[in-house]
Coordinates of C-alpha atoms in Angstrom, one line a residue:
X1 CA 113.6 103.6 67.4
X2 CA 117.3 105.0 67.2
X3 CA 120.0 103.8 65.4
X4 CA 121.5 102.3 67.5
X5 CA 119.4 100.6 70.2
X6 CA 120.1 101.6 74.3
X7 CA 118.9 99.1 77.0
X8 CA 119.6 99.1 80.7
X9 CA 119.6 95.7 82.2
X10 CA 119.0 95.2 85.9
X11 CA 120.9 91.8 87.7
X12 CA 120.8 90.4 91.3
X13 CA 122.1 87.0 90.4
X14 CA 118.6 85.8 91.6
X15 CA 116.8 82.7 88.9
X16 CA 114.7 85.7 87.9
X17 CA 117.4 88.3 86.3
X18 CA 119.3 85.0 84.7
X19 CA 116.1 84.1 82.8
X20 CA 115.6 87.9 81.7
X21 CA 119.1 87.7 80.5
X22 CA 118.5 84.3 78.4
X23 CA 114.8 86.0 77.1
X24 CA 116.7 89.1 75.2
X25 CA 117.5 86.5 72.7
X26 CA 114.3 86.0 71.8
X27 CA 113.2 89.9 71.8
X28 CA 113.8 90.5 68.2
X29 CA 116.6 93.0 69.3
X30 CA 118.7 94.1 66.6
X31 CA 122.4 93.0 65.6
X32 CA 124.7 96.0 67.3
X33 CA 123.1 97.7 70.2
X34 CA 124.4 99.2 73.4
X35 CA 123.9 97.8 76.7
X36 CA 124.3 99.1 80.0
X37 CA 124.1 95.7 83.2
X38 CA 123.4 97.4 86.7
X39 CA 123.6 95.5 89.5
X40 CA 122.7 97.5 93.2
X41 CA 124.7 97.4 96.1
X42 CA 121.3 99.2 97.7
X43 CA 123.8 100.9 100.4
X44 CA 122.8 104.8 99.7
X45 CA 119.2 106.4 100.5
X46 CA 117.1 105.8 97.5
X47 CA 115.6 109.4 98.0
X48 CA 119.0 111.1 97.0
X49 CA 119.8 112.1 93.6
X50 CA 123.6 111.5 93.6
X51 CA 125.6 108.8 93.5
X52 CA 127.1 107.5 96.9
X53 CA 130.8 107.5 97.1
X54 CA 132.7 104.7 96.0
X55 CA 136.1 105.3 97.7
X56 CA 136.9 103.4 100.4
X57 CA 137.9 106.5 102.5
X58 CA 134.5 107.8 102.3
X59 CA 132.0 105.0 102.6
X60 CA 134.3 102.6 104.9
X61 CA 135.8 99.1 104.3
X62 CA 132.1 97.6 104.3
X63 CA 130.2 99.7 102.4
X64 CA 133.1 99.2 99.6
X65 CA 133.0 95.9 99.6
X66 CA 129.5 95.6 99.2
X67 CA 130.0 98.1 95.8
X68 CA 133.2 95.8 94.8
X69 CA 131.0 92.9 95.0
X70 CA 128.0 94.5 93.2
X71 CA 131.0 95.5 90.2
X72 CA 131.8 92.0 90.4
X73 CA 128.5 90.5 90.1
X74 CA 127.9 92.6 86.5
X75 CA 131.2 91.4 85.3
X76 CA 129.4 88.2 85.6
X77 CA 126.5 89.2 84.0
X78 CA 128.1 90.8 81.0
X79 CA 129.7 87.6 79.9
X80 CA 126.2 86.1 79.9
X81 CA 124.6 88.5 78.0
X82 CA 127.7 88.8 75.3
X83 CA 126.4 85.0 74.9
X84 CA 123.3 86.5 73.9
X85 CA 124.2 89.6 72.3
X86 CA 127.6 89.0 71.2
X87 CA 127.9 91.7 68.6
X88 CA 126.4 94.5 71.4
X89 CA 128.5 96.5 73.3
X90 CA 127.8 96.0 76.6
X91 CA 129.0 98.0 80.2
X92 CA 128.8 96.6 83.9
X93 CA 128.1 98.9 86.5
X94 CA 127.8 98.9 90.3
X95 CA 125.7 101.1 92.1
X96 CA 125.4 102.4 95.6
X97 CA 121.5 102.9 95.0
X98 CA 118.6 100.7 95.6
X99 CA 118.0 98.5 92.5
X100 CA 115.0 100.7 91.4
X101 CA 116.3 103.9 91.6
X102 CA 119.5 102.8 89.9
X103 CA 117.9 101.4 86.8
X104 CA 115.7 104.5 86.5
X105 CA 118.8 106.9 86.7
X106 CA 121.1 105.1 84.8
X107 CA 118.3 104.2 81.6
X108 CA 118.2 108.4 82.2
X109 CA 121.8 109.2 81.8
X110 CA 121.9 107.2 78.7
X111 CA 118.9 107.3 76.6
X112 CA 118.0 104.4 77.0
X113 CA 115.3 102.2 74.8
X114 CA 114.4 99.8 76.8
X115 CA 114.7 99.3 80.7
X116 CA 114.7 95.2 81.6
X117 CA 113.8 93.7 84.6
X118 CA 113.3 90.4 85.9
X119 CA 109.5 89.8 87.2
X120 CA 111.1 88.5 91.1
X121 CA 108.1 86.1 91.1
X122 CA 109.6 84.0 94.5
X123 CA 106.7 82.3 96.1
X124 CA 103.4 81.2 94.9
X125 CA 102.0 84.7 94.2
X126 CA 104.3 85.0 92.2
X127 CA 101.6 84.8 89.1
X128 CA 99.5 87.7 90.9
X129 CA 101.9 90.0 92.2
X130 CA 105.5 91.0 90.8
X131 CA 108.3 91.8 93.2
X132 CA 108.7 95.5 94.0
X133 CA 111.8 96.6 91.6
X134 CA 110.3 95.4 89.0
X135 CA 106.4 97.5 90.3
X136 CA 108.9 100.9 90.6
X137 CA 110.5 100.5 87.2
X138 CA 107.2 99.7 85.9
X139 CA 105.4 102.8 87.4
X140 CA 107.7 105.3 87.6
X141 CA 110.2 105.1 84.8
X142 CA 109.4 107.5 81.7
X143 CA 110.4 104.7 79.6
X144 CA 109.5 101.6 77.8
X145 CA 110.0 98.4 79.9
X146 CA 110.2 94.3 79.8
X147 CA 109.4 92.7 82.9
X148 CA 111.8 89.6 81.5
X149 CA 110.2 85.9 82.4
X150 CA 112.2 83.2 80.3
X151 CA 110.2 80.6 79.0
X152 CA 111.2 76.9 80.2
X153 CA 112.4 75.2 77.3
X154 CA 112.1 77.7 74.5
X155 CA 112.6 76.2 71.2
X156 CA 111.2 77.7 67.9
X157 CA 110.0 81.0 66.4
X158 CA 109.0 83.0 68.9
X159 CA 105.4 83.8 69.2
X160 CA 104.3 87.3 70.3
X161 CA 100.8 88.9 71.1
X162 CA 100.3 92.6 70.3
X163 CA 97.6 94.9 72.4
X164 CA 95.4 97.2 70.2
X165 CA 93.3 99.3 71.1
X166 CA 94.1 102.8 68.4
X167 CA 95.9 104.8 71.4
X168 CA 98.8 106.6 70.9
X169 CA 101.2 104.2 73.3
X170 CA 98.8 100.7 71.9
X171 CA 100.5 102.5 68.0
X172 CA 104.2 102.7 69.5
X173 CA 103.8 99.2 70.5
X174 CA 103.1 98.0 67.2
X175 CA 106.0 100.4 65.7
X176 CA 108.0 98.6 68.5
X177 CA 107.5 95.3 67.7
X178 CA 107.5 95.6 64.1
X179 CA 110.6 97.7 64.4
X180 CA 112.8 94.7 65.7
X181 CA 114.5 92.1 63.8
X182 CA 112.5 88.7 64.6
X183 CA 113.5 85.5 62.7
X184 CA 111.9 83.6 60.2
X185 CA 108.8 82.0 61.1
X186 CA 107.5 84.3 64.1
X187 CA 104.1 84.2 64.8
X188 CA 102.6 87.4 65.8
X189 CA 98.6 88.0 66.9
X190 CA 97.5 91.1 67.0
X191 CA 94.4 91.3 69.5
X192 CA 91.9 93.4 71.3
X193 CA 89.4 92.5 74.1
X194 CA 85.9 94.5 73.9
X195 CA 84.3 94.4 77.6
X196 CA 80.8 96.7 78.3
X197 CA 83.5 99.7 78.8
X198 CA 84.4 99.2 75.4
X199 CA 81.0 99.2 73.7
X200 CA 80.0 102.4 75.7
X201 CA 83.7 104.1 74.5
X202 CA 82.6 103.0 70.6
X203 CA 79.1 104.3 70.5
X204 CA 80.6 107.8 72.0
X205 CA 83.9 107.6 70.3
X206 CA 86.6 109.7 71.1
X207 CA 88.9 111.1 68.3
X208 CA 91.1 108.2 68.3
X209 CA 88.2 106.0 68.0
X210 CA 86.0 108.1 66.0
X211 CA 87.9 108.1 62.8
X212 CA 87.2 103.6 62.6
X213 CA 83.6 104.2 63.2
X214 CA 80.8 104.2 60.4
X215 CA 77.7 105.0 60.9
X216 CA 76.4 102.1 59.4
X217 CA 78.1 99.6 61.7
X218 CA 75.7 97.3 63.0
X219 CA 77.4 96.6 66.4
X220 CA 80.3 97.7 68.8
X221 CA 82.8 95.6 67.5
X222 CA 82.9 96.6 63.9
X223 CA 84.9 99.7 64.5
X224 CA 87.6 97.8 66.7
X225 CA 87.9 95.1 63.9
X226 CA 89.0 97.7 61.5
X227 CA 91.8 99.4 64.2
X228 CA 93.0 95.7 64.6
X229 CA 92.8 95.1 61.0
X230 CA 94.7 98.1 60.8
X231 CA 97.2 97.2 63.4
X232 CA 97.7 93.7 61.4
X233 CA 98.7 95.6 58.3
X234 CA 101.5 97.6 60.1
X235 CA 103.1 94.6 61.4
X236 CA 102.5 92.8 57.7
X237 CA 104.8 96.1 56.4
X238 CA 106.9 95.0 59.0
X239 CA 107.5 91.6 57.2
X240 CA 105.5 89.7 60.1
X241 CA 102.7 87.7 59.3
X242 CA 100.1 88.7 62.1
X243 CA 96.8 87.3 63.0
X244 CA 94.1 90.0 64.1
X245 CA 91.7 89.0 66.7
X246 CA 88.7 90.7 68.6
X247 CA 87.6 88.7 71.5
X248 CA 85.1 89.0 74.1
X249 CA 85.9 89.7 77.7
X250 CA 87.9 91.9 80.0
X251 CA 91.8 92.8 78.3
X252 CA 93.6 91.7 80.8
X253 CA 92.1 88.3 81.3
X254 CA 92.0 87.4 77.7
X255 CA 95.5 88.8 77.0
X256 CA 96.8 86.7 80.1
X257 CA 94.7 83.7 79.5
X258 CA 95.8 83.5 75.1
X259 CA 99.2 84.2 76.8
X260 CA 99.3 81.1 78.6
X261 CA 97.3 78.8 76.4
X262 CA 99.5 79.3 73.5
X263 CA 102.7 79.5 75.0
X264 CA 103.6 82.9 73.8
X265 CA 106.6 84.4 74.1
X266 CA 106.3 88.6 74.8
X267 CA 103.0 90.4 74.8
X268 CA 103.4 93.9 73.9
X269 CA 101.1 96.7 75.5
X270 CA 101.2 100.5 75.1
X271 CA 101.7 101.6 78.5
X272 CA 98.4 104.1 78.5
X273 CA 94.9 103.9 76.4
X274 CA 92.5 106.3 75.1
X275 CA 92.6 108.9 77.4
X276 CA 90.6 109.1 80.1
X277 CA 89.3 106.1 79.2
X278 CA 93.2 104.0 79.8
X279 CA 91.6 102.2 83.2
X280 CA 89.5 100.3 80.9
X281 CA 91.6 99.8 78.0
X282 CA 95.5 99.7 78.0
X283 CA 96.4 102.0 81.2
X284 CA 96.0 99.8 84.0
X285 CA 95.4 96.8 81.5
X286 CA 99.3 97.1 81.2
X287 CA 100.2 97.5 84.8
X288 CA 98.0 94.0 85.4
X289 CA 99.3 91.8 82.3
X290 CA 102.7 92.6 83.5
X291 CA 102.1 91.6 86.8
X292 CA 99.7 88.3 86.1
X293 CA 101.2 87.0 82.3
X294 CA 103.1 83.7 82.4
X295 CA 105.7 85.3 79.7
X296 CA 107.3 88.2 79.1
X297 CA 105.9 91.4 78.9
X298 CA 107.0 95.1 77.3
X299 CA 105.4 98.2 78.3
X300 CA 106.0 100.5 75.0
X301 CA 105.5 104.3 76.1
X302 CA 105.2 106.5 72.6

């Protein structure tokens, strides 16, 4: 992570991008940071690069009031969020672009960290499908992202849940998380699900997965114990006291399913796996825990 911490912060004024507001207070972010609040005015092509005019001249009386209003509508925001961050330095910004295209562009111009969104979950799919910004950011952003869902009636430590799985991207997640500054008392589990794809990965390990592996192992799992147990320690460096856990069963249903029965917080995934390999491990295992988990999730790309 940099010195100083970037994030780009999408808001519509819907219940969704208040609660991902409220939720960075319980991401671990640090003290100081820099944040950038973008709120679309979804007026100019998404397919063009540039910026639409903002002068009235230009873009006529309507199309500026509908940027005014977007202007307006982070100003609103960004006293929220100094609430929550009120040491961080943080910048409104209207745009003339679709939402999507707006966050991805401006997290570009600045470098940013971390691109948040809110999940849009409005009807009762909301637990299968996420809205579309949040699917684009997701999916085409180079960068990592929280698909923000504020817990109702969050009180305590919070309590987090870790995907690892020895990738590349499952490693910057745990750099991530152990990276941020989490009060006293967080509870941290650090897990991996082992399906058949799994077993069949381990007994023909690639290099990530080789290097765990003994031949004296008498099953599958021993190898992904010790890249847990590995993971575990990272976080312990971190000062967090984590829990490894290898469990039976397809990721993304025992990720969503701990998720829910414990109340956790965050779950943090890399966004790809091992390779050619990521549809069975963390590739498209991210992509569905952001879409089904009843928390937050963050998408950490390396």
């Amino acid at each position: 992570m940099k010195e100083l911490m970037k994030i780009v912060v999408g808001y519509d004024g819907s219940d969704c991008s208040e609660a991902a507001l409220i939720d960075l207070g319980r991401a671990g972010l640090p003290e100081t940071g820099e944040a950038v609040i973008v709120n679309a005015a979804d007026i100019w092509p998404s397919y063009y690069d540039e910026e639409p005019p903002t002068d009235k001249i230009r873009i006529g009386d309507e199309a500026f009031a509908f940027v005014e209003e977007a202007v307006d509508l982070a100003e609103t925001a960004k006293t929220k969020l100094q609430a929550v961050l009120p040491h961080w330095k943080i910048t409104p910004i209207g745009s003339g672009k679709g939402p999507g295209p707006a966050l991805i562009d401006r997290a570009d111009k600045v470098d940013a960290d971390l691109i948040v969104v809110g999940s849009h979950g409005k009807s009762a799919l909301s637990t299968l499908f996420m809205g579309s910004v949040s699917q684009m950011v997701l999916h085409e952003s180079g960068r990592s992202v929280r698909i923000a869902r504020g817990l109702k009636d969050a009180y305590g430590p919070p309590k987090l849940i870790v995907g690892v799985d020895g990738s590349k991207d499952s490693d910057a997640a745990l750099e991530a998380l152990s990276a941020r500054r989490w009060p006293e008392g967080t509870l941290v589990k650090a897990m991996c699900a082992i399906d058949i794809k799994m077993s069949l990965i381990v007994s023909s390990p690639l290099p990530q997965v080789a290097v765990w592996t003994d031949p004296y192992d008498k099953d599958h799992h021993a190898a992904m114990r010790r890249i847990v147990e590995a993971g575990a320690e990272r976080l312990r460096a971190g000062g967090l006291t984590p829990k490894a856990m290898v469990i039976d069963g397809s990721p993304t249903a025992v990720l969503v399913e701990e998720a829910r029965n414990w109340g956790a917080d965050c779950i943090f995934l890399g966004a790809k796996g091992l390779g050619a390999f990521d549809r069975f491990l963390m590739g498209s295992v991210s992509s569905a825990v952001a879409a089904r988990a009843p928390c937050s999730v963050e998408v950490i790309r390396s």
